[in-house]
PDB file of C-alpha atoms in Angstrom:
ATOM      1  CA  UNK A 215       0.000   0.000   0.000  1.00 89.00           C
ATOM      2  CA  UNK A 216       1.032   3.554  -0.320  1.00 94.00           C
ATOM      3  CA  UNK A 217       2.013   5.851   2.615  1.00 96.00           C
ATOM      4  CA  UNK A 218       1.216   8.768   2.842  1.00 97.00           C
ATOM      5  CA  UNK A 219       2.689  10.989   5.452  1.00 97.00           C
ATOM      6  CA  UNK A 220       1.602  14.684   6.368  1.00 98.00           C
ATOM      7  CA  UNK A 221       3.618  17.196   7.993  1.00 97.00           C
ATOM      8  CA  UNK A 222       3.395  18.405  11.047  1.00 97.00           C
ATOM      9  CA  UNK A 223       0.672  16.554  12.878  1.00 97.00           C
ATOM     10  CA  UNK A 224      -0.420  19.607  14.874  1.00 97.00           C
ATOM     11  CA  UNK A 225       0.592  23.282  14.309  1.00 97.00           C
ATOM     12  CA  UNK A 226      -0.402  26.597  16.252  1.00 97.00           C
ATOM     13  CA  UNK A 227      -1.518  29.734  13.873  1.00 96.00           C
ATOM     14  CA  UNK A 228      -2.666  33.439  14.360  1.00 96.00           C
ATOM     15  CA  UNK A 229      -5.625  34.503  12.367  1.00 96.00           C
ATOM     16  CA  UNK A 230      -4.087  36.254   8.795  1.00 96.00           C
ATOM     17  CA  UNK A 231      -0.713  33.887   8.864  1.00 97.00           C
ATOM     18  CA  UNK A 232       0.211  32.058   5.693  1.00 97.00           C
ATOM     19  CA  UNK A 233      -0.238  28.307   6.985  1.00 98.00           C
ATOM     20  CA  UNK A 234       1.182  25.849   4.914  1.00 98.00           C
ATOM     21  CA  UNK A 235       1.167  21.629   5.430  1.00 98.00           C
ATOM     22  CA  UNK A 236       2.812  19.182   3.698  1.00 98.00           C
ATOM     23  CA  UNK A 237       2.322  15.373   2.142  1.00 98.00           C
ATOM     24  CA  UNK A 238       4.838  12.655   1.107  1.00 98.00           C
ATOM     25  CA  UNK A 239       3.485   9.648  -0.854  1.00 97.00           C
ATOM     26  CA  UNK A 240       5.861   6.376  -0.619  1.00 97.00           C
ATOM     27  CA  UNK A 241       6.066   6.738  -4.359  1.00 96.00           C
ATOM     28  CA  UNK A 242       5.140   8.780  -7.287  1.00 97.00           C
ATOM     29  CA  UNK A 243       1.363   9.607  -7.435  1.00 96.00           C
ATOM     30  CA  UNK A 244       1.646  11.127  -9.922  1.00 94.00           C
ATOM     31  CA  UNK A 245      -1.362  14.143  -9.496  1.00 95.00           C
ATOM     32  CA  UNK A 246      -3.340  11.945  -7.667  1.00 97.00           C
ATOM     33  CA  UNK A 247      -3.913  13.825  -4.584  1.00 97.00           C
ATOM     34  CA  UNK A 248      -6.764  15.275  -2.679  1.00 98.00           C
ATOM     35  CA  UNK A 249      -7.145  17.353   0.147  1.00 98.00           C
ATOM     36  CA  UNK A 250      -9.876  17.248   2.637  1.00 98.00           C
ATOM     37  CA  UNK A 251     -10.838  19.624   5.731  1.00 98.00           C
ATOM     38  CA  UNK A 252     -12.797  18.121   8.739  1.00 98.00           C
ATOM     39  CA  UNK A 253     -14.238  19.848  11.654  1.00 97.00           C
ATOM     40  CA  UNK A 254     -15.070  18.269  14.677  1.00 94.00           C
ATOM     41  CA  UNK A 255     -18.138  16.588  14.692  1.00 94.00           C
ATOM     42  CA  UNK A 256     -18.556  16.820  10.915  1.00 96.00           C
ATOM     43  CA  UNK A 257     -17.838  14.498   7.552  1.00 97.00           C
ATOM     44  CA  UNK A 258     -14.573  15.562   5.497  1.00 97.00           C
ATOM     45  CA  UNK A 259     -15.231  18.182   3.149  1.00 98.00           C
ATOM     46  CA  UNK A 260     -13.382  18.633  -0.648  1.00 98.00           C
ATOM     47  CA  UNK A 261     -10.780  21.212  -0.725  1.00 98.00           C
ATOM     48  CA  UNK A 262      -8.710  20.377  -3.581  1.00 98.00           C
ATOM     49  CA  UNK A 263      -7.853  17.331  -6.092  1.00 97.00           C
ATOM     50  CA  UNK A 264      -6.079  16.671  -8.407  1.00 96.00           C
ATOM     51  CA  UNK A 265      -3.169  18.374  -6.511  1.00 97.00           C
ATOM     52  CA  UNK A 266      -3.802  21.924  -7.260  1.00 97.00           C
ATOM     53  CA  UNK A 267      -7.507  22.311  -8.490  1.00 97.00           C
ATOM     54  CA  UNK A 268     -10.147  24.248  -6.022  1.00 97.00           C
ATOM     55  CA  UNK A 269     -13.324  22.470  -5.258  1.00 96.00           C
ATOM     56  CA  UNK A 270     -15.960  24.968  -5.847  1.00 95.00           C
ATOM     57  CA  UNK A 271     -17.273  26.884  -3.524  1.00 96.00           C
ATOM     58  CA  UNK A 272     -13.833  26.766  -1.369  1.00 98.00           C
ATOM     59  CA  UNK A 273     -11.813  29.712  -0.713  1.00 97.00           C
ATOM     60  CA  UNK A 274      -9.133  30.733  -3.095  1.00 98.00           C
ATOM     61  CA  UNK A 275      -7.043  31.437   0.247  1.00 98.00           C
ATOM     62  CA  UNK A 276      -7.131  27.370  -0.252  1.00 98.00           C
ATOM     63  CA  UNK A 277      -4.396  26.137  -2.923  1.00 98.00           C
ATOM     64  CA  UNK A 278      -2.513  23.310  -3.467  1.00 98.00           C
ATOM     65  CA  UNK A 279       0.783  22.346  -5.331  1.00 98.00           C
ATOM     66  CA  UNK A 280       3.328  19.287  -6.210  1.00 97.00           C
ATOM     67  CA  UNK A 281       2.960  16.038  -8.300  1.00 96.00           C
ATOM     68  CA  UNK A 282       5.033  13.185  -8.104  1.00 97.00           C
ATOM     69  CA  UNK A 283       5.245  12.232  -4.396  1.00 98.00           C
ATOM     70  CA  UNK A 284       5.627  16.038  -2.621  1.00 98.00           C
ATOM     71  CA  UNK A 285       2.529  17.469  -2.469  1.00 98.00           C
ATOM     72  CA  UNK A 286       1.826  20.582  -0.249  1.00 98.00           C
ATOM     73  CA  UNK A 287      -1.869  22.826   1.179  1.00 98.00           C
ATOM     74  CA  UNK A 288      -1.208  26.258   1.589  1.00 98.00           C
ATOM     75  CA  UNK A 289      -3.615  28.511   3.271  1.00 98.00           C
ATOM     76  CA  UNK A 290      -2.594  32.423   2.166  1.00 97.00           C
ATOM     77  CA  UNK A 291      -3.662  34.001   5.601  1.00 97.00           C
ATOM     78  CA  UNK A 292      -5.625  32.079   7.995  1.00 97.00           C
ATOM     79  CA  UNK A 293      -9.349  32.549   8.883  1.00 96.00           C
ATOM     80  CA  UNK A 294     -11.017  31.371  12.087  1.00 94.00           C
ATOM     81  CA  UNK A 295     -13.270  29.228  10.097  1.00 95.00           C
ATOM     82  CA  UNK A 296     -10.290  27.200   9.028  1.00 96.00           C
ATOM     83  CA  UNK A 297      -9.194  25.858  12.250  1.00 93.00           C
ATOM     84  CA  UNK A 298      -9.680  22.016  11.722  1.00 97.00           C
ATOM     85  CA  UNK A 299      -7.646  19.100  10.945  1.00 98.00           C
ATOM     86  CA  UNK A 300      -6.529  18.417   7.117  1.00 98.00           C
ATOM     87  CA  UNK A 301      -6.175  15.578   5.553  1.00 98.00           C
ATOM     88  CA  UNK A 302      -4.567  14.502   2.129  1.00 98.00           C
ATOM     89  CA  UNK A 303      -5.457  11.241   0.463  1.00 98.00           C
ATOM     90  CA  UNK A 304      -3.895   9.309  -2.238  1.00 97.00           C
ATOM     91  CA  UNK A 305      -5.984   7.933  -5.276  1.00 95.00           C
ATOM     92  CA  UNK A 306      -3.544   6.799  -7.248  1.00 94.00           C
ATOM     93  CA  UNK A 307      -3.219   2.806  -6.396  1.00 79.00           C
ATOM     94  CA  UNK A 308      -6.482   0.077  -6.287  1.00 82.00           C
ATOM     95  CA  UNK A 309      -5.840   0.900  -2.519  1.00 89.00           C
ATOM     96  CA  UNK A 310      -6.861   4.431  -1.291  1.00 94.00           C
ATOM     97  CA  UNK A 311      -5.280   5.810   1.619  1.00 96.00           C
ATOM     98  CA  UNK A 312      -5.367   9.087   3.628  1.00 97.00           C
ATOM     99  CA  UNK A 313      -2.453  11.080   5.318  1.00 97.00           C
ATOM    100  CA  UNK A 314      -2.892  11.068   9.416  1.00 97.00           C
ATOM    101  CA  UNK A 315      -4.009  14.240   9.213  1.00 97.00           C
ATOM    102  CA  UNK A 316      -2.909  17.985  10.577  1.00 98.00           C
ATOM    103  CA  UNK A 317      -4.621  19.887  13.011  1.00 97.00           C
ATOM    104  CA  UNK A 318      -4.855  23.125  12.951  1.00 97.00           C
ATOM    105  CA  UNK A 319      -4.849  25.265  16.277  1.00 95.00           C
ATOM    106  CA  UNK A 320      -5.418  28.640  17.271  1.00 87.00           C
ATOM    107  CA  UNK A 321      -2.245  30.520  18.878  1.00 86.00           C
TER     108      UNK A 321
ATOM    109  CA  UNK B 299     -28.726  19.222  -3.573  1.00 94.00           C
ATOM    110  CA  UNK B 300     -26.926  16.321  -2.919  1.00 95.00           C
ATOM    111  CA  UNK B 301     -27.783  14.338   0.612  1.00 96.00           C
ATOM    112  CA  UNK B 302     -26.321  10.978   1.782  1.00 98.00           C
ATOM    113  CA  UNK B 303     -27.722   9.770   4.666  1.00 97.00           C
ATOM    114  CA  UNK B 304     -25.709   6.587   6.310  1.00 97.00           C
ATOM    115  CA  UNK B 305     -27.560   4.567   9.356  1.00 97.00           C
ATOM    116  CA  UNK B 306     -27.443   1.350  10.225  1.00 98.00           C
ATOM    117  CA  UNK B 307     -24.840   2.001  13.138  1.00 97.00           C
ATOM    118  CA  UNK B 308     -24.469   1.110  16.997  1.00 98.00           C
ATOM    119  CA  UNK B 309     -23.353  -1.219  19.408  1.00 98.00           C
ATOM    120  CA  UNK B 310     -22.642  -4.822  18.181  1.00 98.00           C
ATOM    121  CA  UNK B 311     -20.401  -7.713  20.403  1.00 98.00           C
ATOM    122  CA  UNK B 312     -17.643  -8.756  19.024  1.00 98.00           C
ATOM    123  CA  UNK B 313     -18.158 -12.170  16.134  1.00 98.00           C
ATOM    124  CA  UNK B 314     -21.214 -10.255  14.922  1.00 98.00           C
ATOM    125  CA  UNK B 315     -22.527  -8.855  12.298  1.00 98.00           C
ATOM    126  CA  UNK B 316     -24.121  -5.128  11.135  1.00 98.00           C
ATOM    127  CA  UNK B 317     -25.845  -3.734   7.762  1.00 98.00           C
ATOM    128  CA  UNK B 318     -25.083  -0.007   7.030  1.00 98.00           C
ATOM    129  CA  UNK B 319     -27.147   1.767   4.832  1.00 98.00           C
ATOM    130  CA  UNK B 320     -26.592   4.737   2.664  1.00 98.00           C
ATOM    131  CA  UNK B 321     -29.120   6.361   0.885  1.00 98.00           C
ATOM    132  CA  UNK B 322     -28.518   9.007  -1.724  1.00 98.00           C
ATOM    133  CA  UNK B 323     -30.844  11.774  -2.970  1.00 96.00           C
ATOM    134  CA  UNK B 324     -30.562  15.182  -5.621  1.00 95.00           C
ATOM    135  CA  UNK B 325     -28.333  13.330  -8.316  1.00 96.00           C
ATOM    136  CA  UNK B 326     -28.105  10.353 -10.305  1.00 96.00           C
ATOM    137  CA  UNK B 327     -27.250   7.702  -7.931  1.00 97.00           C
ATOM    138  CA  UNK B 328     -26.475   5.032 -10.893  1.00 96.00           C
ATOM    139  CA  UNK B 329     -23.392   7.410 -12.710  1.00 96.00           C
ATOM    140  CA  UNK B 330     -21.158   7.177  -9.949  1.00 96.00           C
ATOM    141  CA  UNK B 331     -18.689   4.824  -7.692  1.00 96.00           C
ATOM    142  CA  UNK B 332     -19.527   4.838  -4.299  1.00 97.00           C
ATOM    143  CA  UNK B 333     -17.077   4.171  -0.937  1.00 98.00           C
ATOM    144  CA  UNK B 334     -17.358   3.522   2.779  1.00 98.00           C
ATOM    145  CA  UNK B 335     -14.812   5.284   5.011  1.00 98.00           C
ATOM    146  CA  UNK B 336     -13.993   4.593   8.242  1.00 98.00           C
ATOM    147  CA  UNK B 337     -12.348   6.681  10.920  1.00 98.00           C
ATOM    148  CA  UNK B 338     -11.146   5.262  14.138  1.00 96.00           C
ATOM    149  CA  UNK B 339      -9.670   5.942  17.115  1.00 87.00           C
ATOM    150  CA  UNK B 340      -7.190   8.787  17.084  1.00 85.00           C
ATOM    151  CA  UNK B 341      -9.630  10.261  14.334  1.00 91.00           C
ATOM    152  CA  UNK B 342      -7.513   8.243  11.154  1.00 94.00           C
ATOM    153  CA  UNK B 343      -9.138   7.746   8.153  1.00 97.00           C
ATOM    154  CA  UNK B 344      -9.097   4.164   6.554  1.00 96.00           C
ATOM    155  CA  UNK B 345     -10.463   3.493   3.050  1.00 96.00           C
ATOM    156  CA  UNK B 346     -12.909   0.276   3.234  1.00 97.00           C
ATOM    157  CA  UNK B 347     -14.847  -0.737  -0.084  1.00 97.00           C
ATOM    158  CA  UNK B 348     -15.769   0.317  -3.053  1.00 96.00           C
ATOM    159  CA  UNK B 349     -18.052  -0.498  -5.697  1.00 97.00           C
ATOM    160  CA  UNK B 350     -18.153   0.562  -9.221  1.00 95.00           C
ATOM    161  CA  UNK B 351     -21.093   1.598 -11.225  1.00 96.00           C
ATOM    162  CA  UNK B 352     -20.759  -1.861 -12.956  1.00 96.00           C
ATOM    163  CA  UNK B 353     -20.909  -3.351  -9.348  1.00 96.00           C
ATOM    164  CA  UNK B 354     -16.779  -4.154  -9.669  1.00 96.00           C
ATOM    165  CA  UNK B 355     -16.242  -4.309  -5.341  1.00 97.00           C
ATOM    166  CA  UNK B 356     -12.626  -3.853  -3.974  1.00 95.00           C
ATOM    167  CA  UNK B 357     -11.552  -3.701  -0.384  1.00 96.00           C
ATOM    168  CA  UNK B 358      -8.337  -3.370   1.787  1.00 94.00           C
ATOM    169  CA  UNK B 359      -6.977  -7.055   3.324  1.00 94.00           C
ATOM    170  CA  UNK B 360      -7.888  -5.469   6.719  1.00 95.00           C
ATOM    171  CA  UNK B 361     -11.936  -6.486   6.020  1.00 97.00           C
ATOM    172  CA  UNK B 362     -11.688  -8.200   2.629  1.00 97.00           C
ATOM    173  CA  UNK B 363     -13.770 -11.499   3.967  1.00 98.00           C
ATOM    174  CA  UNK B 364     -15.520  -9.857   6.253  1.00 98.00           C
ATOM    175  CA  UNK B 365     -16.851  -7.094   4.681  1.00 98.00           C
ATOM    176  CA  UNK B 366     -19.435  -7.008   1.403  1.00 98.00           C
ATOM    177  CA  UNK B 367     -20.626  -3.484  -0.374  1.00 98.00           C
ATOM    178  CA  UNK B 368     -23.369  -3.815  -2.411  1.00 98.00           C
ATOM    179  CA  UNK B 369     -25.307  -1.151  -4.553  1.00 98.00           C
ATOM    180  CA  UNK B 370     -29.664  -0.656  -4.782  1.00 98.00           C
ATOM    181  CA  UNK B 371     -29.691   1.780  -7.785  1.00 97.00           C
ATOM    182  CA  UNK B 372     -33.527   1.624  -8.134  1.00 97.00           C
ATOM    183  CA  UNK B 373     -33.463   2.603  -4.164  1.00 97.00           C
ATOM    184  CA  UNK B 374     -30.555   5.264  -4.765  1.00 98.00           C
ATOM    185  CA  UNK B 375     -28.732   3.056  -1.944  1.00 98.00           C
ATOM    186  CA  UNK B 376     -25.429   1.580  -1.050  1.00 98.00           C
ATOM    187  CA  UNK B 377     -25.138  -0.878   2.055  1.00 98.00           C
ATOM    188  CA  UNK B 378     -22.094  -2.229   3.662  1.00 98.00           C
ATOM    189  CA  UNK B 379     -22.831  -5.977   4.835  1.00 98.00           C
ATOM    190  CA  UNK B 380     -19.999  -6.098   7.768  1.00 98.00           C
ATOM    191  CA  UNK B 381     -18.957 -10.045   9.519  1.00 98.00           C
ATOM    192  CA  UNK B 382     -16.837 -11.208  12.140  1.00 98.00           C
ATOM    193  CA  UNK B 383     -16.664  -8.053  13.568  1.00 98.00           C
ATOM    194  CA  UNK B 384     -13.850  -7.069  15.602  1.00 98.00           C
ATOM    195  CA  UNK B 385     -13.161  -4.305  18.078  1.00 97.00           C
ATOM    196  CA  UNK B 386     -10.427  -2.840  15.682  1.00 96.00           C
ATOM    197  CA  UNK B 387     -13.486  -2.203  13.159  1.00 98.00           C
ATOM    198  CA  UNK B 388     -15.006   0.227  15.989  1.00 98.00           C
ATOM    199  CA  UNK B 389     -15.486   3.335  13.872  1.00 98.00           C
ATOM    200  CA  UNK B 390     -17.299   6.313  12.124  1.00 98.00           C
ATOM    201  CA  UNK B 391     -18.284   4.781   9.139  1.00 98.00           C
ATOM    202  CA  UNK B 392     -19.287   7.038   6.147  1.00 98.00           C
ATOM    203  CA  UNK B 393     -20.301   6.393   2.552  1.00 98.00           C
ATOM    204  CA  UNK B 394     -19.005   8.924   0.179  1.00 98.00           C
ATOM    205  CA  UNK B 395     -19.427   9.670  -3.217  1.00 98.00           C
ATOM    206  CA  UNK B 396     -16.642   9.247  -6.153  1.00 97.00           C
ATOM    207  CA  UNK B 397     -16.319  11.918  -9.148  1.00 95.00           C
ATOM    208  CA  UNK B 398     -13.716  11.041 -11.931  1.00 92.00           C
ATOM    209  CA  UNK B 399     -12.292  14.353 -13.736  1.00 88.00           C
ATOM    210  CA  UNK B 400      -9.526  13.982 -16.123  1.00 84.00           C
ATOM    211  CA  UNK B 401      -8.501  10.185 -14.546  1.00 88.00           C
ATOM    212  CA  UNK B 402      -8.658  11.562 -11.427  1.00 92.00           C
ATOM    213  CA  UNK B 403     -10.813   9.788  -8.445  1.00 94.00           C
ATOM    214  CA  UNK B 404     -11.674  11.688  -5.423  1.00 97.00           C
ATOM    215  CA  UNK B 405     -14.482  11.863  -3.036  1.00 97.00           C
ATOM    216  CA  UNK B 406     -16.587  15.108  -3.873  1.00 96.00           C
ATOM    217  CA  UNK B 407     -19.385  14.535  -1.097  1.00 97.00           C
ATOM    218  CA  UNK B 408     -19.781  12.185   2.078  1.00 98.00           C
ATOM    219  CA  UNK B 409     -22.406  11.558   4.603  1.00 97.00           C
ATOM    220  CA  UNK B 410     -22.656  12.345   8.293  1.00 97.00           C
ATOM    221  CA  UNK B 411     -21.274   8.866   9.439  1.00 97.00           C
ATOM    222  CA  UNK B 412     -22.638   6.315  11.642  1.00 98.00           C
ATOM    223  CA  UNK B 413     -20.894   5.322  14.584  1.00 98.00           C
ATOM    224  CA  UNK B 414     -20.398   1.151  14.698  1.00 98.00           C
ATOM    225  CA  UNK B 415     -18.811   0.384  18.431  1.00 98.00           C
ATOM    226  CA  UNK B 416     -17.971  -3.459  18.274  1.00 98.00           C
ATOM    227  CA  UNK B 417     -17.416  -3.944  22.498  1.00 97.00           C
ATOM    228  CA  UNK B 418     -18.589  -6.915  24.536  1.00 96.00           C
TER     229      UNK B 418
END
């Protein structure tokens, strides 16, 4: 199965920082790569896929880069709505799996 | 608008068995792969079936056996059939929807989740 592995687990912001989280695949994904936000008590919600495309409806503080097997979220300046934890997830294999997710706290 | 509305959950002892149900309304249920997620303790997410609009099923080793997805398209439903359940399998299960654009898969809506607690 493929790993994926997201960077850092847990991270402290200030409302209006640039807040950015990363994901390493075990292998090349190629573009295969989706990012998800979750609140607590809610379902995971579509950011981005396809590495760098916006879901609609999402803010274009939202963005996301890489291909191959770097793949990073970048939040331009932080809102209080976006405190949550983020996950990335790999489609790429016949097995799907999902990054361990970052949570993101309020400084 | 697009609903998906899982049940099914709750408390179950361990060796038995529970049926989720998913039902889908405010698209065309038949066009489109449907998944079951699970997340478990520590709030990881683990992928856990799938089922293709031909009715093509995959699933991880962790439940392949155990667990069977199946599809209702003239009831806009999918169901996850779940045996020999274990504690491990104590989870938030939710089904979620699949959109393909460009040969890319990803999960464009998902349900509230039902809670399955396998406990003696």
């Amino acid at each position: 199965d493929i790993q994926m592995t997201q960077s850092p687990s847990s991270l402290s912001a200030s409302v209006g920082d640039r807040v950015t989280i990363t994901c390493r695949a075990s292998q090349s994904i190629s573009s295969k790569l989706n990012w998800y936000q979750q609140k607590p008590g809610k379902a995971p919600k579509l950011l981005i896929y396809a590495a760098s495309n916006l879901q609609g409806g999402v803010p274009s503080r939202f963005s996301g880069s890489g291909s191959g097997a770097d793949f990073t979220l970048t939040i331009s300046s932080l809102q209080p709505e976006d405190f949550a934890t983020y996950y990335c997830h790999q489609s790429y294999g016949s097995t799907w799996t999902f990054g361990q997710g970052t949570k993101v706290e309020i400084k | 608008e697009v609903q998906l509305v899982e049940s099914g959950g709750g408390l179950v002892q361990p060796g038995g068995s529970l049926r989720l149900s998913c039902a889908a309304s405010g698209f065309t249920f038949s066009s489109y792969d449907w998944h079951w997620v699970r997340q478990v303790t520590g709030n990881v997410l683990e992928w856990v079936s799938a089922i293709g609009i031909a009715g093509d099923t995959y699933y991880p080793d962790s439940v392949k056996g155990r667990f069977t997805i199946s599809r209702e398209n003239a009831k806009n439903a999918v169901y996850l059939q779940m045996n020999s359940l274990r504690a491990g399998d104590t989870a938030i299960y939710y089904c979620a929807r699949v959109k393909v654009e460009g040969g890319i898969w990803y999960f464009d809506y998902w349900g509230q989740g039902t809670l399955v607690t396998v406990s003696s």
